[in-house]
Coordinates of C-alpha atoms and ligand atoms in Angstrom, one line a residue:
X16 CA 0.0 0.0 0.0
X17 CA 1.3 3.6 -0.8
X18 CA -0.5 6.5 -0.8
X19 CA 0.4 9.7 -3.7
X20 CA -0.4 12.8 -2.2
X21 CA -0.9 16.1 -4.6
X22 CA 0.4 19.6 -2.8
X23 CA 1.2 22.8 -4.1
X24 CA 4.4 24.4 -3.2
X25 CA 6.3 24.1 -0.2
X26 CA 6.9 27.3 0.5
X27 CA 3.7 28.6 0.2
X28 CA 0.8 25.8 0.5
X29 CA 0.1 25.9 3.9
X30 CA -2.8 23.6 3.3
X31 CA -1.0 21.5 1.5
X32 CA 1.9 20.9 4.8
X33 CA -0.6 19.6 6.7
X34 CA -1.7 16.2 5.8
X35 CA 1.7 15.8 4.4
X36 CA 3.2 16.3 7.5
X37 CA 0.8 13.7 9.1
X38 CA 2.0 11.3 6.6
X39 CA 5.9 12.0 6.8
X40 CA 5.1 11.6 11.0
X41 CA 3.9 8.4 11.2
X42 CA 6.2 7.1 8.7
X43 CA 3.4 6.2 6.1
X44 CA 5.0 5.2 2.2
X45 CA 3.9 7.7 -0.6
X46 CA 4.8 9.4 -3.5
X47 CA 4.4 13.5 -3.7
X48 CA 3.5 15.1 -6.8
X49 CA 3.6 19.2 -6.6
X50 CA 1.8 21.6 -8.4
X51 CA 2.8 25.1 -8.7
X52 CA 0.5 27.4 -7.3
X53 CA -0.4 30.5 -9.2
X54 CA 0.8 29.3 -12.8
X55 CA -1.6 29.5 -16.1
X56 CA -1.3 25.6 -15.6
X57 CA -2.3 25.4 -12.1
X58 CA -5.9 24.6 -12.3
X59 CA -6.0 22.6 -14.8
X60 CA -3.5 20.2 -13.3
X61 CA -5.0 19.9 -10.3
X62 CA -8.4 18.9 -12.0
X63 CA -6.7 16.4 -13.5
X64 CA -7.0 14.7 -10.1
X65 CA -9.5 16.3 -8.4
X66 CA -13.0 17.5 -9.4
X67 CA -12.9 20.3 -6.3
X68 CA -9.6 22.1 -8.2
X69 CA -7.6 22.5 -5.1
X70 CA -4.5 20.8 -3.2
X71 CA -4.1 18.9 -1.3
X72 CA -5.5 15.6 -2.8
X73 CA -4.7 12.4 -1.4
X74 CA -4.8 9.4 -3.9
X75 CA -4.6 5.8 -2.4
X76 CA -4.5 3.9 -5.8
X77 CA -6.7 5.6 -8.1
X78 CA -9.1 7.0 -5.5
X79 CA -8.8 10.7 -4.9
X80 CA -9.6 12.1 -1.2
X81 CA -9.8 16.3 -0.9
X82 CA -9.4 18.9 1.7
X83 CA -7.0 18.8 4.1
X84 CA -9.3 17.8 7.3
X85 CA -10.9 14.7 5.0
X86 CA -7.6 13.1 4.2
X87 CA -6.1 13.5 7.8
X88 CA -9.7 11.7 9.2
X89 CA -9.1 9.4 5.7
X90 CA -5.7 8.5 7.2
X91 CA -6.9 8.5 11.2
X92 CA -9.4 5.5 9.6
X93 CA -6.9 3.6 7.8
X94 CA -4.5 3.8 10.3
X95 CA -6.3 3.3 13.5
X96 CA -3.3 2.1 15.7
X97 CA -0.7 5.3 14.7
X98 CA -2.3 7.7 17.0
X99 CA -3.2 10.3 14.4
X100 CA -5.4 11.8 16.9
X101 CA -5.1 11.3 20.9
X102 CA -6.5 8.3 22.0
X103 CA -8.4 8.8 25.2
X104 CA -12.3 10.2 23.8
X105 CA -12.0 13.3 24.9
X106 CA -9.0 14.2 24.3
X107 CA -9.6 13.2 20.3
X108 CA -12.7 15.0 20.6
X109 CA -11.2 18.7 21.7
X110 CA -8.2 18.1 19.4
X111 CA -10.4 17.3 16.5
X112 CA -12.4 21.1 18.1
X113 CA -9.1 22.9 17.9
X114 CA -8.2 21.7 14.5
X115 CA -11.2 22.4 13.0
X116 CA -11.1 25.5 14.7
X117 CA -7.5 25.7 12.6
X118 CA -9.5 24.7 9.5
X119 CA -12.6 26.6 9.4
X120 CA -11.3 29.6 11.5
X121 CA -8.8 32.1 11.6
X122 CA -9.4 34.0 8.5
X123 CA -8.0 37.2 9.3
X124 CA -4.5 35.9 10.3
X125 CA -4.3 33.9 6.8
X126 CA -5.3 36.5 5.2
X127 CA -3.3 38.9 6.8
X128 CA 0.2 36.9 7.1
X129 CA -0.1 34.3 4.0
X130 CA 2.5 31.5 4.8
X131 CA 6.0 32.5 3.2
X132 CA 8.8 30.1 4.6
X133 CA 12.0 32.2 3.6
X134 CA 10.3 34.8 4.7
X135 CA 11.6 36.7 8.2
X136 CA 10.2 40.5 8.5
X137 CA 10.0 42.3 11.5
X138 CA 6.7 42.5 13.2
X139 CA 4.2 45.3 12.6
X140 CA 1.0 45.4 12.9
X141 CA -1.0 43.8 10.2
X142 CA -4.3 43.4 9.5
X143 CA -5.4 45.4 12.9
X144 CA -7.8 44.1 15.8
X145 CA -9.1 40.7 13.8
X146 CA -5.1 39.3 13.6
X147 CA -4.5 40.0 17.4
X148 CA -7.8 38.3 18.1
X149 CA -6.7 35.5 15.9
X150 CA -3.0 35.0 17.2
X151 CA -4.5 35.7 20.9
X152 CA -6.2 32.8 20.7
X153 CA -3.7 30.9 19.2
X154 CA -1.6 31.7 22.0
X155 CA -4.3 30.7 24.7
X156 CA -5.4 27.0 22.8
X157 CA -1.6 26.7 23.3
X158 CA -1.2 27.6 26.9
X159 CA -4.5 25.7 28.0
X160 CA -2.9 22.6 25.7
X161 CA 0.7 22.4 27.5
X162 CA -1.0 23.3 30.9
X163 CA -3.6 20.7 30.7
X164 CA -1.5 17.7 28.7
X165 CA 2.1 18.8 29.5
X166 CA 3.6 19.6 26.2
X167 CA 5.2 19.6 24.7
X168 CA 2.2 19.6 21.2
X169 CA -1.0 20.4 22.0
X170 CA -1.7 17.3 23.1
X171 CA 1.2 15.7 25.0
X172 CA 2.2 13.7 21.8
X173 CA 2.5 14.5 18.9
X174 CA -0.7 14.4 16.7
X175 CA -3.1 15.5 13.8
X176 CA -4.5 19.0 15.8
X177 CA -0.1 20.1 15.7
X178 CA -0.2 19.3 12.3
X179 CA -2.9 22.1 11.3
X180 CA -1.1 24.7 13.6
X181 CA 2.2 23.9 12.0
X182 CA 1.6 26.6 9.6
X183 CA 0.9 29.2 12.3
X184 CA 4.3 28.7 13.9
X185 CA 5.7 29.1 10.4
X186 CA 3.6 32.5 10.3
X187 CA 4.3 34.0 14.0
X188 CA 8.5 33.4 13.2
X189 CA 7.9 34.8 9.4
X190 CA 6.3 38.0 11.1
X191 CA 8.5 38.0 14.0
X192 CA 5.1 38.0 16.3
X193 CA 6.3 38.9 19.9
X194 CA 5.4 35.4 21.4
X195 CA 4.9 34.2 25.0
X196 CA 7.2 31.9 26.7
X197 CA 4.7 29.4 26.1
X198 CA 4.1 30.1 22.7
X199 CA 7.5 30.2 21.6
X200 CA 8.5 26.6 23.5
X201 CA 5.6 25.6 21.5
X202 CA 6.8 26.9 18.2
X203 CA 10.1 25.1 19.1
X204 CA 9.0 21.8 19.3
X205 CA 6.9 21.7 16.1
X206 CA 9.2 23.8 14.2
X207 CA 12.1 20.8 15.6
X208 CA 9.7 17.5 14.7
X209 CA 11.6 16.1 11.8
X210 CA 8.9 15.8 9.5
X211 CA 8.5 19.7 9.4
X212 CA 12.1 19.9 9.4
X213 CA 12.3 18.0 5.8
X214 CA 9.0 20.2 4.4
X215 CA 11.0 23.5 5.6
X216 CA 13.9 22.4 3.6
X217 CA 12.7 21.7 1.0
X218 CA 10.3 24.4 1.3
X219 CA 12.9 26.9 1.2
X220 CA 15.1 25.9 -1.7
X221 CA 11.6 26.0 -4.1
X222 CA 12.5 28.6 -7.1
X223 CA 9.0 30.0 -7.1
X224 CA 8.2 33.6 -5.9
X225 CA 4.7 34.4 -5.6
X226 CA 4.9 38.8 -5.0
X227 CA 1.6 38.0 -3.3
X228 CA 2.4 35.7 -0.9
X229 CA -1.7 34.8 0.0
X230 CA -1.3 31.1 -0.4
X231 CA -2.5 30.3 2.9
Ligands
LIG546 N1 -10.2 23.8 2.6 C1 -9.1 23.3 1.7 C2 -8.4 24.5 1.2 C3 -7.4 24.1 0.0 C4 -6.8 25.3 -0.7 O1 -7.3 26.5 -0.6 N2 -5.7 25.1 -1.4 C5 -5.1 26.1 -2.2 C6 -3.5 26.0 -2.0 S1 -3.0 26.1 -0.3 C7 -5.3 25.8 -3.6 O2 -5.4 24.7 -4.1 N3 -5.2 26.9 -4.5 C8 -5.2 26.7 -5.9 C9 -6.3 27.5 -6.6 O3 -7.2 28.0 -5.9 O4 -6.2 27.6 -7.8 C10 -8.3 22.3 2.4 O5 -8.3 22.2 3.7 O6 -7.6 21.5 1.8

């Protein structure tokens, strides 16, 4: 069994890290094929694979799964034992909260500070009250995570509901966001896991420069 999984580019698809980065965790075989974003051959390519026109796309054989959140669950089904999400109820339930939080939220921030991983400028304020909301709460989920679970992710280990805030830690260095303590030991430890060690890599090598940098 391997699974192919379609993203756009590294630098810039912050939808696209996530599930990837699920993958590359928990040590799952598959091939990545990447996309451009923002070419006069994007779209097309990607509905070559995917009727919904947007990365990521996970194919296991021939069949295509969409959106981020639905190949992450996709994979937490297949793959019961790996601990894509925390295993105690309740626990799975909130982290499955914050992450669709992650997914359906946050819209100010994205739009605001669109992911750019070779990107370090110092902080300023963007976007006005809606991005403080958004990266005030970001810094509370974090401190109520740690506090409650012990760090050092969101929930103790390791898990699916880091891998959608892996992004935002990419944003709040990018923008040089004044972080808490917590925050920052936070950032740390995601921004140290391996698997978003090889994205960032390769992430930051890409040739691509998009002037607007909105790919979030
Ligand atoms: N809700 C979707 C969002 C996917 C999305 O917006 N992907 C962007 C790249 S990060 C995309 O495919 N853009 C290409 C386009 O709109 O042409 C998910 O979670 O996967």
């Amino acid at each position: 069994m391997s699974y192919t999984i379609i993203i756009g580019n590294k630098n810039y698809s912050s939808w696209s890290m996530r599930p990837w980065l699920v993958l590359e965790h928990f040590g799952l075989p598959f091939d990545e094929i990447m996309i451009p974003l923002d070419t006069p051959e994007t779209r097309a390519s990607i509905l070559n694979h995917s009727p919904a026109g947007k990365v990521p796309i996970l194919l296991d054989g021939s069949f295509a799964v969409w959106d981020s959140m639905a190949i992450i669950e996709y994979l937490a089904e297949k793959h019961p034992d790996l601990g894509i999400w925390p295993s105690d109820p309740k626990m799975r339930a909130r982290a499955r909260s914050v992450a669709l939080e992650m997914h359906a939220g946050f819209s100010p921030m994205r739009q605001a500070l669109p992911m750019n991983l070779k990107m370090v400028k110092r902080w300023k304020p963007r976007g006005g009250g809606p991005v403080v909301r958004d990266i005030a709460r970001f810094e509370a989920l974090i401190r109520d995570g740690v506090n409650r679970f012990g760090g050092p992710f969101l929930f103790g280990e390791w898990s699916a509901a880091d891998a959608m805030y892996a992004p935002m830690t990419a944003r709040l260095t990018g923008y040089s966001w004044p972080m808490e303590p917590a925050t920052a030991a936070y950032v740390r430890a995601v921004q140290a896991e391996p698997a978003y060690r090889k994205w960032y890599e390769a992430g930051i090598v890409e040739p691509w420069s998009h002037t607007n940098a909105d790919k979030a």
